[in-house]
Short mmCIF file of C-alpha atoms in Angstrom, two decimals:
data_model
loop_
_atom_site.label_atom_id
_atom_site.label_comp_id
_atom_site.label_asym_id
_atom_site.label_seq_id
_atom_site.Cartn_x
_atom_site.Cartn_y
_atom_site.Cartn_z
CA MET E 1 0.14 0.20 -0.10
CA THR E 2 1.30 3.72 -0.67
CA ALA E 3 2.00 6.14 1.74
CA ASP E 4 -0.93 7.95 0.68
CA LEU E 5 -3.11 5.15 0.94
CA VAL E 6 -2.01 4.43 4.28
CA TYR E 7 -2.54 7.97 5.47
CA LEU E 8 -5.93 8.18 3.69
CA VAL E 9 -6.99 4.63 5.66
CA ALA E 10 -5.63 6.07 9.04
CA GLY E 11 -7.49 9.52 8.54
CA ALA E 12 -10.66 7.59 7.71
CA SER E 13 -10.32 5.27 10.37
CA LEU E 14 -9.71 7.82 13.18
CA LEU E 15 -12.52 10.37 11.83
CA LEU E 16 -15.30 7.10 12.06
CA ALA E 17 -13.42 6.15 15.71
CA ILE E 18 -14.62 9.74 16.64
CA VAL E 19 -18.29 9.96 15.26
CA LEU E 20 -19.31 6.28 15.20
CA PRO E 21 -20.47 5.49 18.65
CA SER E 22 -22.75 8.70 18.59
CA ILE E 23 -24.03 7.88 14.97
CA LEU E 24 -24.76 4.38 16.12
CA GLY E 25 -26.15 4.91 19.43
CA ARG E 26 -30.05 4.12 18.22
CA LEU E 27 -29.55 2.36 15.28
CA PRO E 28 -29.81 -1.68 15.13
CA LEU E 29 -25.89 -1.91 13.81
CA THR E 30 -22.66 -1.87 15.53
CA SER E 31 -19.46 -0.30 14.60
CA PRO E 32 -17.41 -3.65 13.42
CA MET E 33 -20.66 -4.22 10.93
CA VAL E 34 -20.18 -0.42 9.49
CA LEU E 35 -16.42 -0.79 9.15
CA VAL E 36 -16.44 -4.14 7.12
CA GLY E 37 -19.15 -3.17 4.81
CA LEU E 38 -17.07 0.25 4.41
CA GLY E 39 -14.39 -1.91 3.76
CA MET E 40 -16.03 -4.20 1.33
CA LEU E 41 -17.20 -1.14 -0.71
CA LEU E 42 -13.99 0.22 -0.84
CA GLY E 43 -12.93 -2.93 -2.26
CA LEU E 44 -15.40 -2.36 -5.14
CA THR E 45 -13.65 0.76 -5.95
CA PRO E 46 -10.54 1.04 -8.71
CA LEU E 47 -7.86 0.84 -5.88
CA PRO E 48 -4.32 -0.25 -6.94
CA ASP E 49 -3.91 -4.24 -7.91
CA ASP E 50 -0.83 -4.26 -5.80
CA LEU E 51 -2.45 -3.52 -2.27
CA PRO E 52 -0.88 -5.94 0.14
CA LEU E 53 -3.80 -7.56 0.99
CA SER E 54 -2.95 -11.45 0.65
CA PRO E 55 -2.61 -13.21 3.69
CA GLN E 56 0.50 -15.58 2.14
CA ASP E 57 2.29 -12.25 1.28
CA ASN E 58 1.69 -10.69 4.17
CA ARG E 59 1.44 -12.77 7.23
CA ALA E 60 4.13 -11.01 9.30
CA ALA E 61 2.58 -7.74 8.77
CA ILE E 62 -1.34 -9.26 9.66
CA GLU E 63 0.44 -11.05 12.90
CA HIS E 64 1.99 -7.91 14.12
CA ILE E 65 -0.91 -5.65 13.36
CA THR E 66 -3.41 -7.96 15.03
CA GLU E 67 -1.25 -9.06 17.77
CA LEU E 68 -0.93 -5.21 18.86
CA THR E 69 -4.63 -4.53 18.69
CA VAL E 70 -5.47 -7.69 20.97
CA LEU E 71 -2.58 -6.64 23.54
CA ILE E 72 -3.89 -3.47 23.73
CA ALA E 73 -7.72 -4.82 24.06
CA LEU E 74 -6.48 -7.26 26.65
CA MET E 75 -5.09 -4.07 29.20
CA GLY E 76 -8.72 -2.35 28.43
CA VAL E 77 -10.44 -5.37 29.55
CA GLY E 78 -8.06 -6.30 32.75
CA LEU E 79 -8.35 -2.16 33.59
CA ALA E 80 -12.02 -2.17 33.10
CA LEU E 81 -13.15 -5.13 35.51
CA ASP E 82 -14.36 -3.97 39.05
CA ARG E 83 -14.99 -7.59 40.43
CA PRO E 84 -11.86 -8.50 42.96
CA LEU E 85 -10.34 -11.80 42.49
CA ASP E 86 -9.05 -13.60 45.30
CA PRO E 87 -8.32 -17.12 44.51
CA ARG E 88 -8.07 -17.43 48.33
CA GLN E 89 -11.32 -16.86 49.41
CA LYS E 90 -14.29 -19.34 48.18
CA SER E 91 -16.85 -16.30 47.97
CA SER E 92 -14.47 -14.80 45.22
CA ARG E 93 -14.01 -17.94 43.37
CA ARG E 94 -17.71 -18.50 43.33
CA ALA E 95 -18.11 -14.82 42.10
CA TRP E 96 -15.98 -15.59 38.83
CA SER E 97 -17.64 -19.09 38.29
CA PRO E 98 -19.06 -18.26 34.96
CA THR E 99 -15.76 -17.31 33.85
CA TRP E 100 -13.97 -20.36 35.24
CA ARG E 101 -16.66 -22.74 33.47
CA LEU E 102 -16.37 -20.81 30.14
CA LEU E 103 -12.98 -21.12 30.03
CA GLY E 104 -12.34 -24.79 31.69
CA ILE E 105 -15.70 -26.45 29.89
CA ALA E 106 -16.81 -24.27 27.33
CA MET E 107 -13.65 -23.30 25.30
CA PRO E 108 -12.20 -27.10 25.02
CA LEU E 109 -15.70 -28.47 24.01
CA SER E 110 -15.56 -25.76 21.43
CA ILE E 111 -12.06 -26.54 20.13
CA ALA E 112 -13.33 -30.18 20.24
CA GLY E 113 -16.18 -29.37 18.49
CA VAL E 114 -14.62 -27.27 15.53
CA ALA E 115 -12.19 -29.74 15.43
CA LEU E 116 -14.20 -32.49 14.79
CA LEU E 117 -15.93 -30.64 12.08
CA GLY E 118 -12.74 -30.02 10.44
CA TRP E 119 -12.28 -33.73 10.74
CA TRP E 120 -15.85 -34.64 9.11
CA ALA E 121 -15.12 -32.58 6.35
CA GLY E 122 -11.91 -34.15 5.86
CA LEU E 123 -9.40 -32.08 6.93
CA ALA E 124 -6.09 -33.46 8.44
CA PRO E 125 -5.87 -33.76 12.34
CA ALA E 126 -3.07 -31.15 12.91
CA VAL E 127 -5.47 -28.38 10.37
CA ALA E 128 -8.62 -29.53 12.64
CA ILE E 129 -7.12 -28.97 15.87
CA LEU E 130 -5.67 -25.60 14.53
CA LEU E 131 -8.81 -24.51 13.51
CA GLY E 132 -10.51 -25.34 16.78
CA ALA E 133 -7.99 -23.41 18.63
CA VAL E 134 -7.78 -20.19 16.48
CA LEU E 135 -12.01 -19.94 16.51
CA ALA E 136 -12.44 -20.92 19.67
CA PRO E 137 -11.36 -18.03 22.01
CA THR E 138 -13.94 -15.00 22.59
CA ASP E 139 -12.46 -11.57 20.73
CA PRO E 140 -11.83 -9.23 23.86
CA VAL E 141 -11.40 -6.85 20.33
CA LEU E 142 -15.02 -6.98 19.04
CA ALA E 143 -17.10 -8.34 22.19
CA SER E 144 -17.02 -4.53 23.69
CA ASP E 145 -21.03 -4.37 22.94
CA VAL E 146 -21.36 -7.39 25.34
CA GLN E 147 -18.29 -6.08 28.03
CA VAL E 148 -18.72 -3.83 31.03
CA ALA E 149 -18.64 -0.24 30.19
CA GLY E 150 -15.11 0.62 32.32
CA PRO E 151 -13.52 0.90 35.95
CA ALA E 152 -15.79 2.33 38.60
CA THR E 153 -13.63 4.24 40.82
CA THR E 154 -15.72 6.99 43.04
CA THR E 155 -19.00 7.69 43.85
CA VAL E 156 -21.26 9.18 40.95
CA ILE E 157 -22.51 12.48 41.93
CA GLY E 158 -26.14 12.43 42.61
CA GLU E 159 -26.57 8.63 43.69
CA ASP E 160 -26.99 7.37 47.43
CA VAL E 161 -23.83 5.34 47.32
CA ASP E 162 -21.68 4.45 50.38
CA ASP E 163 -17.81 5.51 49.35
CA CYS E 164 -16.81 2.46 51.46
CA ALA E 165 -18.94 -0.30 49.87
CA PRO E 166 -16.67 -2.76 47.72
CA ILE E 167 -16.58 -2.22 44.01
CA ASP E 168 -18.01 -4.85 41.92
CA GLU E 169 -19.88 -5.82 38.96
CA ASP E 170 -23.63 -5.91 38.58
CA ASP E 171 -24.06 -7.29 35.55
CA GLU E 172 -23.13 -11.14 35.47
CA VAL E 173 -23.40 -11.40 31.93
CA ARG E 174 -20.90 -8.82 30.83
CA PHE E 175 -18.83 -9.63 33.40
CA ALA E 176 -18.73 -13.26 32.42
CA LEU E 177 -17.97 -12.40 28.71
CA THR E 178 -15.61 -9.55 29.45
CA ALA E 179 -13.71 -12.03 31.89
CA GLU E 180 -13.49 -14.78 29.32
CA ALA E 181 -12.64 -12.49 26.65
CA GLY E 182 -9.55 -11.26 28.82
CA LEU E 183 -8.41 -15.14 29.50
CA ASN E 184 -8.91 -17.16 26.84
CA ASP E 185 -7.20 -15.37 24.04
CA GLY E 186 -3.85 -16.49 26.32
CA LEU E 187 -5.31 -19.85 27.13
CA ALA E 188 -5.71 -20.71 23.54
CA PHE E 189 -2.11 -20.61 22.76
CA PRO E 190 -1.42 -24.04 24.02
CA PHE E 191 -3.67 -25.86 21.73
CA VAL E 192 -2.41 -23.70 18.71
CA TYR E 193 0.92 -25.15 19.55
CA LEU E 194 -0.59 -28.72 19.93
CA ALA E 195 -1.49 -28.34 16.40
CA VAL E 196 2.13 -27.56 15.54
CA LEU E 197 3.45 -30.69 17.38
CA VAL E 198 1.09 -32.76 15.71
CA ALA E 199 1.88 -31.32 12.12
CA GLY E 200 5.67 -31.95 12.87
CA GLY E 201 4.52 -35.62 14.37
CA GLY E 202 5.57 -34.96 18.08
CA ALA E 203 2.53 -34.90 19.72
CA LEU E 204 2.72 -38.48 21.03
CA GLY E 205 4.66 -40.43 23.78
CA ALA E 206 7.11 -37.46 25.19
CA GLY E 207 5.59 -35.22 23.09
CA ALA E 208 2.48 -35.36 24.70
CA LEU E 209 4.18 -34.88 28.14
CA GLU E 210 6.07 -31.49 27.00
CA TRP E 211 2.77 -30.18 25.75
CA VAL E 212 0.98 -30.78 28.83
CA GLY E 213 4.12 -29.79 31.14
CA TRP E 214 5.30 -26.88 29.42
CA TYR E 215 2.85 -25.45 26.66
CA LEU E 216 -0.12 -26.01 28.92
CA LEU E 217 0.64 -25.50 32.04
CA GLY E 218 4.61 -24.04 32.50
CA LYS E 219 4.14 -21.39 29.75
CA THR E 220 1.09 -20.47 31.46
CA VAL E 221 2.10 -20.54 35.10
CA ILE E 222 4.89 -18.12 33.65
CA GLY E 223 2.80 -15.46 31.91
CA VAL E 224 0.09 -15.22 34.82
CA LEU E 225 3.51 -14.72 37.63
CA VAL E 226 5.42 -12.03 35.14
CA GLY E 227 2.17 -10.01 34.90
CA VAL E 228 1.09 -10.01 38.35
CA ALA E 229 4.49 -9.40 39.19
CA VAL E 230 5.19 -6.40 36.59
CA GLY E 231 1.57 -5.09 37.90
CA HIS E 232 2.74 -4.95 41.58
CA VAL E 233 5.88 -3.33 40.70
CA LEU E 234 4.23 -0.76 39.06
CA ALA E 235 1.24 0.02 40.77
CA ARG E 236 3.69 0.14 43.97
CA VAL E 237 5.68 2.95 42.27
CA ALA E 238 2.76 5.08 40.94
CA PHE E 239 0.64 5.37 43.70
CA ARG E 240 3.13 5.11 47.05
CA ALA E 241 6.70 5.69 45.85
CA VAL E 242 8.62 7.39 47.98
CA SER E 243 9.70 10.27 45.62
CA PRO E 244 6.72 12.39 44.68
CA ALA E 245 8.40 12.71 41.01
CA LEU E 246 7.51 8.54 40.88
CA ARG E 247 4.01 8.90 41.93
CA ILE E 248 2.37 8.81 38.71
CA ALA E 249 -1.29 8.49 39.52
CA GLU E 250 -0.89 11.86 41.47
CA ARG E 251 0.05 13.67 37.83
CA GLY E 252 -2.62 11.25 35.87
CA GLU E 253 -0.19 10.34 33.01
CA PRO E 254 -2.15 7.51 31.72
CA LEU E 255 0.63 6.39 29.29
CA LEU E 256 1.82 3.97 32.18
CA ALA E 257 -1.01 1.78 30.75
CA VAL E 258 0.98 1.34 27.74
CA ALA E 259 4.27 1.16 29.37
CA ALA E 260 2.35 -1.56 31.43
CA LEU E 261 1.67 -3.42 28.65
CA ALA E 262 4.70 -3.57 26.70
CA ALA E 263 6.86 -4.19 29.88
CA SER E 264 4.64 -7.14 31.20
CA TYR E 265 4.46 -8.74 27.17
CA GLY E 266 8.02 -8.47 26.61
CA ALA E 267 9.05 -9.79 30.30
CA ALA E 268 6.72 -12.64 29.79
CA GLU E 269 7.93 -13.58 26.15
CA ALA E 270 11.36 -13.07 26.98
CA LEU E 271 10.94 -15.59 29.91
CA GLY E 272 8.86 -18.02 27.65
CA GLY E 273 5.99 -17.37 29.03
CA TYR E 274 2.42 -16.12 27.17
CA GLY E 275 2.09 -12.85 26.93
CA PHE E 276 -1.32 -12.24 26.37
CA LEU E 277 -1.84 -13.78 29.90
CA ALA E 278 0.88 -11.38 31.48
CA VAL E 279 -0.83 -8.44 30.12
CA PHE E 280 -4.11 -9.48 31.37
CA ALA E 281 -2.80 -10.04 34.61
CA CYS E 282 -0.94 -7.10 34.75
CA ALA E 283 -4.01 -4.98 34.52
CA MET E 284 -5.97 -7.16 36.71
CA THR E 285 -3.19 -6.78 39.38
CA PHE E 286 -2.62 -2.88 38.78
CA ARG E 287 -6.53 -2.31 39.13
CA ALA E 288 -6.51 -3.92 42.68
CA SER E 289 -4.05 -1.55 43.97
CA GLU E 290 -6.11 1.73 45.10
CA ARG E 291 -9.12 0.21 43.29
CA ARG E 292 -10.95 3.81 43.88
CA HIS E 293 -8.17 6.20 42.36
CA ASP E 294 -9.42 8.07 38.93
CA TYR E 295 -6.25 7.04 37.39
CA HIS E 296 -7.73 3.67 36.44
CA ARG E 297 -10.19 5.44 34.64
CA ALA E 298 -7.71 8.01 33.13
CA MET E 299 -5.52 4.94 32.11
CA HIS E 300 -8.57 2.95 30.70
CA GLU E 301 -9.72 5.77 28.40
CA VAL E 302 -5.94 5.81 26.87
CA VAL E 303 -6.15 2.06 26.07
CA GLU E 304 -9.71 2.54 24.80
CA ARG E 305 -9.06 4.96 22.10
CA LEU E 306 -5.99 3.06 20.91
CA GLU E 307 -7.78 -0.07 20.77
CA ARG E 308 -10.69 1.58 19.10
CA LEU E 309 -8.39 3.27 16.32
CA LEU E 310 -6.35 0.00 15.67
CA THR E 311 -9.76 -1.84 15.41
CA LEU E 312 -11.25 0.35 12.99
CA PHE E 313 -7.93 -0.32 10.90
CA VAL E 314 -7.88 -3.90 10.73
CA LEU E 315 -11.93 -3.99 10.13
CA LEU E 316 -11.62 -1.40 7.13
CA VAL E 317 -8.63 -3.44 5.85
CA LEU E 318 -10.77 -6.77 6.51
CA GLY E 319 -13.57 -5.63 4.46
CA ILE E 320 -11.42 -4.27 1.73
CA ALA E 321 -9.70 -8.17 1.37
CA LEU E 322 -13.18 -9.79 1.73
CA THR E 323 -14.18 -8.36 -1.89
CA ARG E 324 -10.62 -8.43 -3.13
CA GLY E 325 -10.11 -12.04 -2.89
CA LEU E 326 -10.07 -13.66 0.51
CA LEU E 327 -13.00 -15.84 0.23
CA GLU E 328 -12.17 -16.91 -3.17
CA ASN E 329 -11.12 -20.34 -1.46
CA LEU E 330 -14.17 -20.77 0.43
CA ASP E 331 -16.36 -23.46 -0.07
CA TRP E 332 -19.08 -25.37 1.94
CA ARG E 333 -17.11 -26.72 4.08
CA GLY E 334 -15.98 -23.30 5.80
CA VAL E 335 -19.56 -22.30 5.53
CA ALA E 336 -20.67 -25.32 7.76
CA ILE E 337 -17.85 -25.19 9.89
CA GLY E 338 -18.08 -21.18 10.75
CA LEU E 339 -22.00 -21.11 10.96
CA GLY E 340 -21.69 -24.68 13.25
CA LEU E 341 -19.32 -22.77 15.60
CA ILE E 342 -21.42 -19.49 15.91
CA LEU E 343 -24.63 -21.18 15.93
CA VAL E 344 -24.55 -24.54 17.56
CA VAL E 345 -21.40 -25.23 18.96
CA ARG E 346 -20.18 -22.37 21.26
CA PRO E 347 -23.81 -21.68 22.19
CA VAL E 348 -24.47 -25.71 23.29
CA ALA E 349 -20.75 -25.82 24.76
CA GLY E 350 -21.44 -22.36 26.62
CA PHE E 351 -24.87 -23.33 28.06
CA LEU E 352 -23.78 -26.65 29.37
CA ALA E 353 -20.57 -25.18 31.02
CA LEU E 354 -22.68 -22.80 32.99
CA SER E 355 -25.71 -24.93 33.55
CA VAL E 356 -23.43 -27.80 35.77
CA ARG E 357 -23.95 -27.00 39.19
CA PRO E 358 -24.36 -23.09 38.51
CA VAL E 359 -24.36 -20.47 41.32
CA PRO E 360 -27.89 -19.72 42.30
CA PRO E 361 -29.17 -16.35 40.63
CA GLY E 362 -29.10 -13.48 42.91
CA GLU E 363 -25.68 -14.14 44.35
CA ARG E 364 -22.36 -12.86 42.99
CA GLY E 365 -21.60 -15.50 40.03
CA GLY E 366 -25.32 -16.34 39.79
CA LEU E 367 -26.95 -16.27 36.40
CA THR E 368 -30.76 -17.32 35.35
CA ARG E 369 -31.30 -19.47 32.56
CA THR E 370 -31.81 -16.77 30.54
CA GLU E 371 -28.48 -15.33 31.27
CA ARG E 372 -26.60 -18.68 30.85
CA GLY E 373 -28.21 -18.75 27.15
CA THR E 374 -27.23 -14.98 26.61
CA ALA E 375 -23.54 -15.74 27.85
CA ALA E 376 -23.14 -18.82 26.16
CA PHE E 377 -24.27 -17.34 23.02
CA PHE E 378 -22.39 -14.38 22.66
CA GLY E 379 -18.92 -15.62 22.22
CA VAL E 380 -17.98 -13.06 19.43
CA ARG E 381 -14.88 -14.07 17.04
CA GLY E 382 -12.82 -11.46 15.69
CA VAL E 383 -9.08 -10.10 15.48
CA GLY E 384 -7.85 -12.79 17.86
CA SER E 385 -8.63 -15.55 15.38
CA LEU E 386 -6.44 -13.32 12.55
CA PHE E 387 -3.80 -13.52 14.91
CA TYR E 388 -3.31 -17.04 15.77
CA LEU E 389 -3.63 -18.12 11.81
CA ALA E 390 -0.79 -15.74 11.42
CA TYR E 391 1.11 -16.92 13.85
CA ALA E 392 0.89 -20.45 12.96
CA ALA E 393 1.24 -20.39 9.51
CA GLY E 394 4.63 -18.75 10.20
CA GLU E 395 5.47 -22.10 12.34
CA VAL E 396 4.11 -24.46 9.83
CA GLU E 397 3.78 -23.97 6.13
CA ALA E 398 0.98 -26.22 6.03
CA PHE E 399 -1.31 -23.56 7.82
CA GLY E 400 -0.94 -21.08 5.66
CA GLN E 401 -3.21 -22.61 2.89
CA PRO E 402 -5.82 -20.43 1.14
CA TRP E 403 -8.85 -22.28 2.41
CA LEU E 404 -7.88 -21.86 6.25
CA TRP E 405 -7.70 -17.82 5.74
CA SER E 406 -10.86 -17.82 3.69
CA THR E 407 -12.81 -20.21 6.19
CA VAL E 408 -11.38 -17.83 9.46
CA GLY E 409 -12.33 -14.86 7.45
CA PHE E 410 -15.79 -15.82 6.36
CA THR E 411 -16.36 -16.82 10.36
CA VAL E 412 -14.97 -13.57 11.52
CA VAL E 413 -17.32 -11.61 9.37
CA ALA E 414 -20.46 -13.96 10.12
CA SER E 415 -19.91 -13.53 13.90
CA VAL E 416 -19.75 -9.82 13.35
CA LEU E 417 -23.02 -9.79 11.40
CA VAL E 418 -25.04 -12.60 13.79
CA HIS E 419 -24.13 -10.91 17.09
CA GLY E 420 -24.02 -7.46 15.75
CA VAL E 421 -27.55 -8.02 14.67
CA LEU E 422 -28.58 -9.67 18.05
CA VAL E 423 -26.72 -7.79 20.80
CA GLY E 424 -28.67 -4.51 20.86
CA PRO E 425 -31.91 -6.20 21.25
CA VAL E 426 -30.91 -9.08 23.65
CA MET E 427 -29.05 -7.11 25.70
CA GLY E 428 -31.73 -4.41 26.20
CA LEU E 429 -34.20 -7.16 27.23
CA LEU E 430 -31.64 -8.49 29.62
CA ASP E 431 -31.25 -4.81 31.17
CA ARG E 432 -35.06 -4.07 31.22
CA ARG E 433 -35.37 -7.18 32.67
CA GLU E 434 -32.72 -6.42 35.53
CA ARG E 435 -34.49 -3.07 36.28
CA VAL E 436 -37.91 -4.32 36.83
CA THR E 437 -35.92 -7.21 39.08
CA THR E 438 -34.17 -4.17 41.09
CA GLY E 439 -37.62 -2.42 41.48
#
């Protein structure tokens, strides 16, 4: 893409990032739907033929752009969650019960379901496993319409709220989907590595032990510990440093969020851990320090703006690619797998996971039957899937085949459309029921 077109697309993305939220406020549309549609229209115009849209030729660029977008989204999600997490307390573990169920039950079932669909469609085992791992995570980027709004820090003017009352989430569906999106993008990595090992013939015997011991457990633990350590150190400096010059929170400098993101991700990757998990753990740990400080809100606003800009750019380019050859290799198998995941596999897996000995409704972590169905259905697929496929294609040449790109691209766009059309009415209905219940 020429420099002129880069500036044009970047400028259009920035303008749209500013005006779309207010324009779409009362319309049955979401920003991702509009951006993909605009991109498709741009793709039909006489653009230069040498635009770098081919996934095979521009794999590295796609990997790094989508990686950065997901990282920024993960930092925003971690800062936005108000519900404390203390694994030592049973009440805290129960309050996070929907998240653990979606991660520990629904996600493996979704991976297995997609892999079985792929095997039924005639895919090689490694490719089927990869497709399941790529399409399984709920995306932290495109799921903003079903996520919590942002960090609550101080008492809202005009409301009778006790300043000493604990800050917590009051929307169980949005909390479950937000926390799931923050964690499962990192937890999909072990299954991507499993596909890589299977492709190399090393997933049996000693290879299986290596996968469980290192890729599933070791790298996960390292990522979480590094994120917690970095978040703790930065929070201690920002809020309680001896030198006033180091107490960044008092100055309200929000770019510390970007520094924390880079530091936690870099440290975790350097030590062999999962950087995505480190970024989310860092944001959660930082959020747990001085929970009522307005500095969290300032940091979240900066991250949110960066995320919005990058997301719009990615979706515009995705829309252009759709009408300029990305779907050329899509066949009935890709359509069946994509729609099967969105309409059957994820909803069934999510509902089963949330229905096994659930926390009673009314308690923290408790969901009604309708709320369980909603949380199960709205597993939005998005930018994270594009990143994982680009990453895997760099590890195994066979994973870069055009059919996989067409299938993943179709699934992402189908998710944007299906979930985008339904999110307003469904979440609005839940909100109205909640208002009636609370009187």
